[in-house]
Amino acid sequence: MSERGADSRGPAGIQISRFMSPDDANIAGNVHGGTILKMIEEAGAIISTRHCNSQPGEPCVAALARVERTDFLSPMCIGEVATVSAEITYTSRRSVEVQVNVLSENILTGAKKVTNRATLWYVPLSLKNVDKVLEVPPVQYMRKEQEEEGKKRYEQQKLERLETKQRNGDMIFPVINPDPYTVGYSQSSLIHLVGPSDCTLLGFVHGGVTMKLMDEVAGIVAARHCKTNIVTASVDAINFHEKIKKGCVITISGRMTFTSNKSMEIEVFVDADPFVDEPQERYRAVSAFFTYVSLSKEGKPLPVPQLVTETEDEKKRFEEGKGRYLQTKAKRQVHLQPLAQQ
């Protein structure tokens, strides 16, 4: 890990570099989106925890609360070096915004490309009491506009987190003898016992570990539907509603909600069953939407088989997914318009 110099009025940024091995990739040699998400979260956790402990006071660890929409701009492959750069861009009274960029490098040719950009939000939790959220040391901004823009982003993500939590009552149930291309045919679940290696110093799961498992389940759903090589194209906002403690059994469930001609949207839930120390009812811990694309052996985009919806709920989720897809497409066109005029 290396650090770069920062303005004296703000915290130093950090960089983490790692060689991508076969363990990090799928059978086609593309690095799993979950592997990259885990590296992004590790960088964010380091810089936010360091900042939150930069002034005298109660020691704490920064816990991931939310990841904004993340686009996978370019595939990363086995043998490349991934470099993750992170810096703090805004602080509220009890949260930290971290901006992260991911760069891949072909060490044989020296060619580099940006593969990901992400925004993460962390909250500082006391080492003495995991349920106590501490205050965040403020950062100094180069311009007043930076603070105002950061505050707008903070209020927006706060509102979206609340909306997501309100619609989190859905469950995914097994379907007997489902037909191909239906929701029930590709839906998948993974059960994982949370051990010490999954957890922070406070004994709750690293956000990166959870995201990696979610991406794995979403990838299985996409592969079952297409039966081709698939890669993560983007992840909508990931909301961490409740902490997951060591000893919990977590169920990561995924189902397809929408298909366009060349992409698939997959909804993923993480439900936690606490068994050790404090038995309680199962609760929804995390939720997100992943988007995947289907690729040929040559890495070219392939058409996606259209999802067959059978129930009213499935049709409703399909229309909601279509709305998100069109909204994202419109935002991308607005972003590209100024570039085309240059």
XYZ file of C-alpha atoms in Angstrom:
342
model
C 0.000 0.000 0.000
C 1.292 3.474 -0.779
C 0.162 6.995 0.080
C 0.212 10.079 -2.081
C 0.704 13.578 -0.843
C -2.465 15.545 -0.095
C -3.262 19.178 0.491
C -2.428 20.141 4.079
C -6.082 21.042 4.630
C -7.384 17.545 3.898
C -6.555 13.919 4.736
C -4.008 12.023 2.661
C -5.318 9.676 0.002
C -4.215 6.056 -0.153
C -3.457 3.513 -2.849
C -3.676 -0.281 -2.687
C -2.212 -2.444 -5.464
C -2.667 -6.168 -6.016
C -1.837 -8.716 -8.731
C -4.926 -10.447 -10.132
C -4.573 -14.240 -9.884
C -6.730 -17.112 -11.228
C -8.492 -17.276 -7.840
C -9.874 -13.790 -8.528
C -11.459 -14.598 -11.902
C -14.120 -16.634 -13.660
C -13.444 -19.449 -16.129
C -13.046 -16.931 -18.967
C -10.293 -15.059 -17.107
C -12.362 -11.977 -16.218
C -11.864 -10.763 -12.649
C -15.031 -11.134 -10.537
C -16.844 -7.894 -9.823
C -17.011 -8.982 -6.174
C -13.198 -9.133 -5.983
C -12.970 -5.525 -7.156
C -15.778 -4.413 -4.824
C -13.923 -5.987 -1.898
C -10.721 -4.101 -2.775
C -12.703 -0.859 -3.100
C -14.217 -1.366 0.354
C -10.856 -2.211 1.947
C -9.386 1.065 0.693
C -12.427 3.004 1.878
C -12.342 1.376 5.312
C -8.650 2.175 5.789
C -8.844 5.855 4.878
C -12.107 6.530 6.757
C -10.986 4.675 9.913
C -7.681 6.561 9.838
C -9.477 9.903 9.470
C -11.995 9.167 12.229
C -9.095 8.453 14.615
C -7.044 11.494 13.544
C -8.037 13.543 16.583
C -7.901 12.651 20.306
C -11.009 10.835 21.481
C -12.673 7.457 21.691
C -11.054 4.919 19.294
C -13.322 3.655 16.522
C -13.602 1.582 13.340
C -15.381 2.911 10.250
C -18.255 0.675 9.104
C -19.650 0.688 5.570
C -23.179 2.103 5.377
C -23.734 2.526 1.637
C -22.087 2.189 -1.756
C -23.423 4.460 -4.496
C -23.991 3.172 -8.024
C -20.752 1.671 -9.356
C -20.093 1.130 -13.069
C -17.603 -1.455 -14.312
C -16.157 0.585 -17.177
C -13.799 -2.072 -18.528
C -13.124 -5.752 -17.729
C -10.042 -6.647 -15.694
C -8.169 -9.866 -16.467
C -5.869 -12.398 -14.806
C -2.275 -11.152 -14.769
C -3.146 -7.468 -14.538
C -2.359 -5.284 -11.520
C -5.298 -3.512 -9.895
C -4.569 -0.195 -8.170
C -7.288 1.253 -5.952
C -7.022 4.948 -5.011
C -9.216 6.434 -2.276
C -9.729 9.919 -0.854
C -12.220 11.562 1.495
C -14.420 14.118 -0.261
C -17.011 15.045 2.398
C -17.783 14.573 6.081
C -21.040 15.136 7.923
C -21.324 15.054 11.684
C -21.458 11.242 11.787
C -20.496 9.983 8.326
C -17.645 10.038 5.822
C -17.864 10.072 2.013
C -15.001 8.326 0.202
C -14.350 8.513 -3.543
C -12.518 5.533 -5.048
C -10.962 4.961 -8.482
C -9.692 1.605 -9.779
C -6.975 1.352 -12.424
C -5.825 -1.837 -14.152
C -2.321 -2.203 -15.570
C -0.935 -4.735 -18.017
C 2.560 -5.162 -16.584
C 3.869 -6.628 -19.856
C 2.904 -3.669 -22.038
C 2.472 -0.926 -19.437
C -1.028 -0.168 -20.740
C -3.364 1.281 -18.092
C -7.109 1.874 -18.003
C -9.716 3.034 -15.510
C -12.052 0.144 -14.663
C -14.186 1.505 -11.803
C -15.261 4.637 -9.964
C -17.196 4.382 -6.716
C -18.544 6.461 -3.838
C -18.826 4.909 -0.372
C -20.298 6.163 2.907
C -18.930 5.101 6.303
C -19.937 5.683 9.920
C -17.483 5.492 12.870
C -18.407 2.890 15.515
C -16.850 2.916 18.969
C -14.443 0.101 19.837
C -16.009 0.041 23.305
C -19.631 -0.113 22.138
C -20.441 -1.375 18.636
C -23.868 0.332 18.703
C -22.437 3.780 19.431
C -21.836 6.048 16.412
C -19.177 8.669 17.096
C -18.674 12.139 15.648
C -16.429 12.570 12.609
C -13.565 15.104 12.575
C -14.406 17.721 9.925
C -12.295 18.148 6.788
C -11.167 21.453 5.298
C -12.403 22.178 1.765
C -10.482 23.957 -0.963
C -13.680 25.730 -2.045
C -17.002 26.419 -0.344
C -18.785 24.799 -3.299
C -17.173 21.434 -2.467
C -18.840 21.397 0.944
C -22.209 22.464 -0.478
C -22.092 19.790 -3.202
C -21.074 17.173 -0.632
C -23.977 18.133 1.610
C -26.402 17.682 -1.307
C -24.993 14.189 -1.971
C -25.295 13.362 1.732
C -28.966 14.400 1.910
C -29.776 12.518 -1.310
C -28.226 9.218 -0.170
C -29.925 9.577 3.218
C -33.329 9.841 1.514
C -32.628 6.908 -0.831
C -31.519 4.690 2.066
C -34.817 5.346 3.830
C -36.851 4.534 0.702
C -34.956 1.272 0.176
C -35.443 0.175 3.774
C -39.206 0.685 3.490
C -39.510 -1.806 0.594
C -37.330 -4.474 2.153
C -40.007 -6.984 3.150
C -39.698 -9.204 0.080
C -38.624 -12.824 0.387
C -37.441 -15.297 -2.268
C -38.999 -18.764 -2.149
C -38.058 -21.930 -4.107
C -40.062 -22.772 -7.243
C -40.818 -26.394 -8.174
C -39.988 -27.377 -11.795
C -39.697 -23.835 -13.167
C -39.681 -23.191 -16.924
C -36.526 -21.809 -18.615
C -36.091 -18.013 -18.621
C -38.570 -17.519 -15.787
C -37.643 -15.804 -12.514
C -37.867 -19.089 -10.612
C -35.573 -20.899 -13.075
C -32.509 -18.747 -12.378
C -33.071 -17.546 -8.810
C -30.310 -18.691 -6.462
C -29.280 -18.631 -2.811
C -26.053 -19.109 -0.884
C -25.768 -19.813 2.844
C -22.663 -18.685 4.731
C -21.629 -18.978 8.382
C -19.903 -15.762 9.464
C -16.506 -16.569 10.967
C -13.697 -14.477 12.496
C -11.894 -14.068 9.157
C -14.982 -12.319 7.733
C -15.098 -9.703 10.480
C -13.641 -6.407 11.645
C -12.071 -5.746 15.051
C -15.583 -5.156 16.379
C -16.803 -8.604 15.319
C -19.132 -7.639 12.476
C -18.760 -8.517 8.803
C -16.571 -6.428 6.480
C -18.724 -4.728 3.853
C -16.369 -6.027 1.164
C -16.941 -9.642 2.221
C -20.700 -9.167 1.952
C -20.464 -7.495 -1.462
C -18.248 -10.285 -2.806
C -20.827 -12.910 -1.757
C -23.646 -10.837 -3.275
C -21.807 -10.570 -6.576
C -21.217 -14.332 -6.550
C -24.939 -15.061 -6.178
C -25.894 -12.444 -8.795
C -23.388 -14.027 -11.178
C -24.945 -17.470 -10.684
C -28.399 -16.049 -11.464
C -27.097 -14.395 -14.639
C -25.199 -17.516 -15.779
C -28.237 -19.748 -15.203
C -30.374 -17.424 -17.296
C -27.924 -16.971 -20.216
C -25.726 -20.079 -20.014
C -22.816 -17.977 -21.338
C -19.852 -16.091 -19.911
C -21.201 -13.155 -17.903
C -19.549 -10.131 -16.271
C -20.693 -7.452 -13.828
C -21.590 -4.250 -15.684
C -22.722 -2.126 -12.738
C -24.068 -2.216 -9.214
C -26.846 0.093 -8.115
C -26.596 1.577 -4.650
C -25.830 -1.077 -2.009
C -27.499 -0.268 1.306
C -26.233 -1.783 4.553
C -29.304 -1.611 6.793
C -28.082 -3.576 9.802
C -24.742 -4.907 11.046
C -24.024 -8.637 10.660
C -22.214 -10.082 13.663
C -19.804 -12.981 13.957
C -21.655 -16.267 14.394
C -24.621 -15.276 12.211
C -25.773 -17.504 9.391
C -26.446 -15.308 6.362
C -28.561 -16.205 3.345
C -27.706 -14.339 0.162
C -30.597 -14.611 -2.324
C -30.803 -13.338 -5.882
C -33.531 -13.149 -8.525
C -33.770 -11.611 -11.966
C -36.042 -8.584 -12.169
C -35.483 -7.140 -15.658
C -33.798 -7.847 -18.995
C -33.027 -5.476 -21.853
C -31.582 -6.669 -25.159
C -28.053 -6.806 -23.773
C -28.258 -6.609 -19.966
C -29.856 -8.254 -16.940
C -30.856 -6.673 -13.621
C -30.625 -8.947 -10.564
C -31.963 -8.078 -7.123
C -29.908 -9.454 -4.222
C -30.870 -9.644 -0.542
C -28.775 -10.590 2.465
C -30.746 -11.940 5.452
C -29.050 -12.679 8.773
C -29.987 -15.315 11.373
C -28.215 -14.634 14.697
C -27.604 -17.860 16.623
C -24.678 -17.082 18.926
C -24.913 -14.861 22.051
C -28.173 -13.072 21.172
C -30.747 -15.245 19.431
C -33.270 -13.076 17.574
C -35.471 -13.122 14.495
C -34.016 -13.117 10.983
C -33.511 -9.610 9.629
C -32.710 -7.972 6.283
C -29.127 -6.698 6.470
C -28.228 -5.613 2.918
C -29.941 -5.134 -0.452
C -28.852 -4.085 -3.947
C -29.410 -4.407 -7.693
C -26.627 -5.831 -9.892
C -26.491 -5.499 -13.690
C -24.756 -8.140 -15.805
C -24.002 -8.524 -19.502
C -23.550 -11.699 -21.552
C -20.301 -12.154 -23.514
C -19.115 -14.483 -26.246
C -15.845 -16.436 -26.033
C -14.224 -13.502 -27.838
C -15.524 -11.055 -25.227
C -18.187 -9.532 -27.498
C -21.659 -8.609 -26.094
C -24.370 -11.168 -26.801
C -28.161 -10.743 -26.842
C -29.803 -11.643 -23.536
C -32.762 -14.077 -23.506
C -35.816 -12.119 -22.422
C -37.156 -12.754 -18.919
C -40.550 -14.458 -18.777
C -42.680 -12.912 -16.016
C -45.539 -15.011 -14.635
C -46.993 -13.299 -11.565
C -48.250 -9.768 -10.987
C -45.365 -9.120 -8.583
C -42.828 -10.238 -11.191
C -44.439 -7.986 -13.810
C -44.369 -5.064 -11.383
C -40.691 -5.636 -10.576
C -39.945 -5.880 -14.317
C -41.532 -2.470 -14.958
C -39.654 -0.963 -12.003
C -36.408 -2.418 -13.370
C -37.209 -1.025 -16.812
C -37.659 2.397 -15.225
C -34.238 2.188 -13.570
C -32.681 1.014 -16.843
C -34.168 3.898 -18.854
C -33.213 6.411 -16.179
C -29.597 5.202 -16.188
C -29.512 5.222 -19.988
C -30.780 8.823 -20.060
C -28.178 9.943 -17.498
C -25.410 8.294 -19.524
C -26.523 10.088 -22.716
C -26.586 13.448 -20.900
C -23.071 12.762 -19.602
C -21.764 11.797 -23.062
C -23.386 14.735 -24.891
C -20.790 17.366 -23.822
C -17.955 14.947 -24.707
C -19.339 14.498 -28.227
C -19.404 18.291 -28.730
C -15.719 18.718 -27.851
